[in-house]
Coordinates of C-alpha atoms and ligand atoms in Angstrom, one line a residue:
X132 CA -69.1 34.9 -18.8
X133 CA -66.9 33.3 -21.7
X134 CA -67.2 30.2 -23.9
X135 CA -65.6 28.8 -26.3
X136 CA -66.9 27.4 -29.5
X137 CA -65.0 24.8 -31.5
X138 CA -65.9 24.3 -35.3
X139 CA -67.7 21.8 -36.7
X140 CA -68.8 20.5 -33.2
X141 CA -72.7 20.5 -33.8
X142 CA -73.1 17.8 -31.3
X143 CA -72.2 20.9 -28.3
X144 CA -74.0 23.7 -30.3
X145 CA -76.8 24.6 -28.4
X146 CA -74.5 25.1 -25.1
X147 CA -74.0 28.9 -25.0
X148 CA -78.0 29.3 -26.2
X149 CA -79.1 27.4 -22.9
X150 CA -76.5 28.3 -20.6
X151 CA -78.0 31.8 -21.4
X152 CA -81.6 30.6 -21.3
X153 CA -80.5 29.5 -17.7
X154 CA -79.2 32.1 -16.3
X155 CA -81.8 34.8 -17.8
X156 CA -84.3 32.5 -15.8
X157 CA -82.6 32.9 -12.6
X158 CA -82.9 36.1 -13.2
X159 CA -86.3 36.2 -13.0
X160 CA -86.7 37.3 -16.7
X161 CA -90.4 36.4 -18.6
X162 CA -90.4 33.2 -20.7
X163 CA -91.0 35.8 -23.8
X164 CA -88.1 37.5 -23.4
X165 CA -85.6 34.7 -22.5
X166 CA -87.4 33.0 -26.0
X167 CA -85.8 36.3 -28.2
X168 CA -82.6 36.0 -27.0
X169 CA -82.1 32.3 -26.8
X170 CA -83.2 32.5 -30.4
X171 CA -81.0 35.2 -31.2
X172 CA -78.0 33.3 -29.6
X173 CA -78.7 29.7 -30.7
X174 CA -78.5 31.6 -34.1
X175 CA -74.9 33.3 -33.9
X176 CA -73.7 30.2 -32.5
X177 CA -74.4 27.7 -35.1
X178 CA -72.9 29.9 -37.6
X179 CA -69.8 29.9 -35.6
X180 CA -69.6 26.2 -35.6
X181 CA -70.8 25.6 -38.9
X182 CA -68.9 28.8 -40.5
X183 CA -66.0 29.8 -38.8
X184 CA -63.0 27.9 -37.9
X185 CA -64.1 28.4 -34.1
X186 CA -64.1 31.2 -31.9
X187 CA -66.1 32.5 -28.7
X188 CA -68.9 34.0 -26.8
X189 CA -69.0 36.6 -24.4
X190 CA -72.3 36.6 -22.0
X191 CA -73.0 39.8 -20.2
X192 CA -75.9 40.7 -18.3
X193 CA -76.9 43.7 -16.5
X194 CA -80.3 45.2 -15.1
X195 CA -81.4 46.8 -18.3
X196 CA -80.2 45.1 -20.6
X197 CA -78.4 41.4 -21.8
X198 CA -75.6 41.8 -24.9
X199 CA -73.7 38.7 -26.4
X200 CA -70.8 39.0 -28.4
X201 CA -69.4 36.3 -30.6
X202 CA -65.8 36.7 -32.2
X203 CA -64.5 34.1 -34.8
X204 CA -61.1 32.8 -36.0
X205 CA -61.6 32.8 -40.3
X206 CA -62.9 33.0 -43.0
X207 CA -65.4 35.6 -42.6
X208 CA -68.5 37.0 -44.5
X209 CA -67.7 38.2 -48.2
X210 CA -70.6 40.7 -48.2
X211 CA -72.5 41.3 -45.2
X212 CA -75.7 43.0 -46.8
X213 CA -75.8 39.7 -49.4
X214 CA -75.4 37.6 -46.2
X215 CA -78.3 39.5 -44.3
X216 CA -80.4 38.8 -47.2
X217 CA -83.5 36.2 -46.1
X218 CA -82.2 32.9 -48.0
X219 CA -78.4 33.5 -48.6
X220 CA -76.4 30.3 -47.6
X221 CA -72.9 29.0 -47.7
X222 CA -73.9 26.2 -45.7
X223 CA -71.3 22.7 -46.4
X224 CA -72.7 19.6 -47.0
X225 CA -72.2 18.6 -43.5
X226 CA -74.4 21.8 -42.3
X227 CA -77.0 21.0 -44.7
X228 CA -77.4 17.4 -43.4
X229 CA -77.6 18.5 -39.9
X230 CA -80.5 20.8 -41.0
X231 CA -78.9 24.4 -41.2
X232 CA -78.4 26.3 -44.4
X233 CA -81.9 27.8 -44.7
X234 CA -80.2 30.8 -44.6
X235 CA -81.9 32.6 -42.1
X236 CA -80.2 33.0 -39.0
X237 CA -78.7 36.4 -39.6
X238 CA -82.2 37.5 -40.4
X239 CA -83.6 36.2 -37.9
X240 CA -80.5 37.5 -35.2
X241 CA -81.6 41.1 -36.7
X242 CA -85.5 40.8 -36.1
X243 CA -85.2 39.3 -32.8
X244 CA -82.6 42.1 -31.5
X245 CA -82.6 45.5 -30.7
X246 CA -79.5 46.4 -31.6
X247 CA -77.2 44.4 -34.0
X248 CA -73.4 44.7 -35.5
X249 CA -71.6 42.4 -37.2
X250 CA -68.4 43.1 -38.5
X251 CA -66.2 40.8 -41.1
X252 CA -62.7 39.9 -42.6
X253 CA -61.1 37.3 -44.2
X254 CA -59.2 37.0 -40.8
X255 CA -62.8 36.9 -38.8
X256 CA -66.3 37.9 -37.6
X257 CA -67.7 39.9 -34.6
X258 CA -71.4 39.6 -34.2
X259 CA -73.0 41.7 -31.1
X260 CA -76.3 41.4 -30.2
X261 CA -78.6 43.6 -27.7
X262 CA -81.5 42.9 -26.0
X263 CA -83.7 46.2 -23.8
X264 CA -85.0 44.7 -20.7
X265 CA -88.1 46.8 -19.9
X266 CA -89.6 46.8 -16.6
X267 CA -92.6 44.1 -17.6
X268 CA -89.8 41.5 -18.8
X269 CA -88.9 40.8 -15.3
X270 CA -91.9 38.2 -14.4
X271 CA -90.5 37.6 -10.9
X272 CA -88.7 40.1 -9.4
X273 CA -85.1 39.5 -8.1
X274 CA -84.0 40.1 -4.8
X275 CA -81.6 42.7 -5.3
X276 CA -83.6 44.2 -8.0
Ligands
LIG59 N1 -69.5 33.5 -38.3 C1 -69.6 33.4 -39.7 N2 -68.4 33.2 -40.4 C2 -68.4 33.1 -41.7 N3 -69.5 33.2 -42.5 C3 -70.7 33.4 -41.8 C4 -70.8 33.5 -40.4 N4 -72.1 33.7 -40.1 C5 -72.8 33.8 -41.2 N5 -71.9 33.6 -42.3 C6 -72.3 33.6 -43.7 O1 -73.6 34.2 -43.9 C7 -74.5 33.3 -44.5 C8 -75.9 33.5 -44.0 O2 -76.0 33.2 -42.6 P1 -77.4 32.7 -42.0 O3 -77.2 32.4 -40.6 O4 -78.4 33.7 -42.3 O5 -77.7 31.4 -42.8 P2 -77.1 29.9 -42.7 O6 -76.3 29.8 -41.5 O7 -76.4 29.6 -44.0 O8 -78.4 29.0 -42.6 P3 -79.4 28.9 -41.3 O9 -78.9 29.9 -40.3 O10 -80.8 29.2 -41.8 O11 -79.2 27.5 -40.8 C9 -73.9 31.9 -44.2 O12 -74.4 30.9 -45.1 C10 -72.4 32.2 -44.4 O13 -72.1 32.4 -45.7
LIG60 MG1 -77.1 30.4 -39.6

């Protein structure tokens, strides 16, 4: 599943998170676990819309485990390690009246995930995130499962 995420549009951001929370539901997936990963992704894509000059997500779910990768158009992360740092903020103006720039989503993308990698240019970012599903995160079986 694909979306697209356009820049500065805080008034959408929020749509990729519960289009995700949606379908993890229907997939009969514990309200604990669909909570991490909507987290995780509400996260990543505010910083697209608040940071990046737009870009988009990619939604794949399989049996064992859900991945979402978000790829940005510009101007990218200076230092990644500075940016994973609990507190570090670019944030505009704009982003800071609209309540973001506490600068901890990264952190909290990382401590919610299992597996994180986030790659950055001036020309871009990638930012993939993994979640395990374990046996005991499926609260209600699917059919075909
Ligand atoms: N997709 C991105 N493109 C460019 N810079 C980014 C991107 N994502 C994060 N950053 C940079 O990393 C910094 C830290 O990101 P983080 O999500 O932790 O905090 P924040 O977005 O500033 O605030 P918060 O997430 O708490 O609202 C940002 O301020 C920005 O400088
Ligand atoms: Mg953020």
């Amino acid at each position: 599943m694909d979306f697209q995420i356009e820049r500065n549009d805080i008034a959408n951001a929020g749509t990729v998170s519960s289009l995700t929370k949606r379908h993890l539901k229907k997939r009969g997936l514990s309200r604990s676990f669909v909570k991490r990963v909507t987290i995780g992704v509400y996260e990543a894509e505010i910083n697209v819309v608040i940071h990046s000059y737009g870009g988009t997500a990619n939604l794949n779910i399989e049996n064992d485990y859900v991945e979402i990768e978000f790829k940005d158009v510009g101007p990218g992360i200076e230092c990644i390690s500075t940016a994973m740092q609990e507190g570090f903020s670019t944030a505009s103006p704009y982003a800071i009246e609209n309540g973001f720039g506490a600068g901890m989503g990264l952190p909290n993308i990382k401590s919610v995930s299992d597996e994180m990698y986030l790659d950055s240019s001036e020309d871009g970012t990638t930012l993939r995130i993994r979640f395990y599903i374990k046996d005991e995160d499926y609260e209600n079986k699917p059919i075909n499962k």
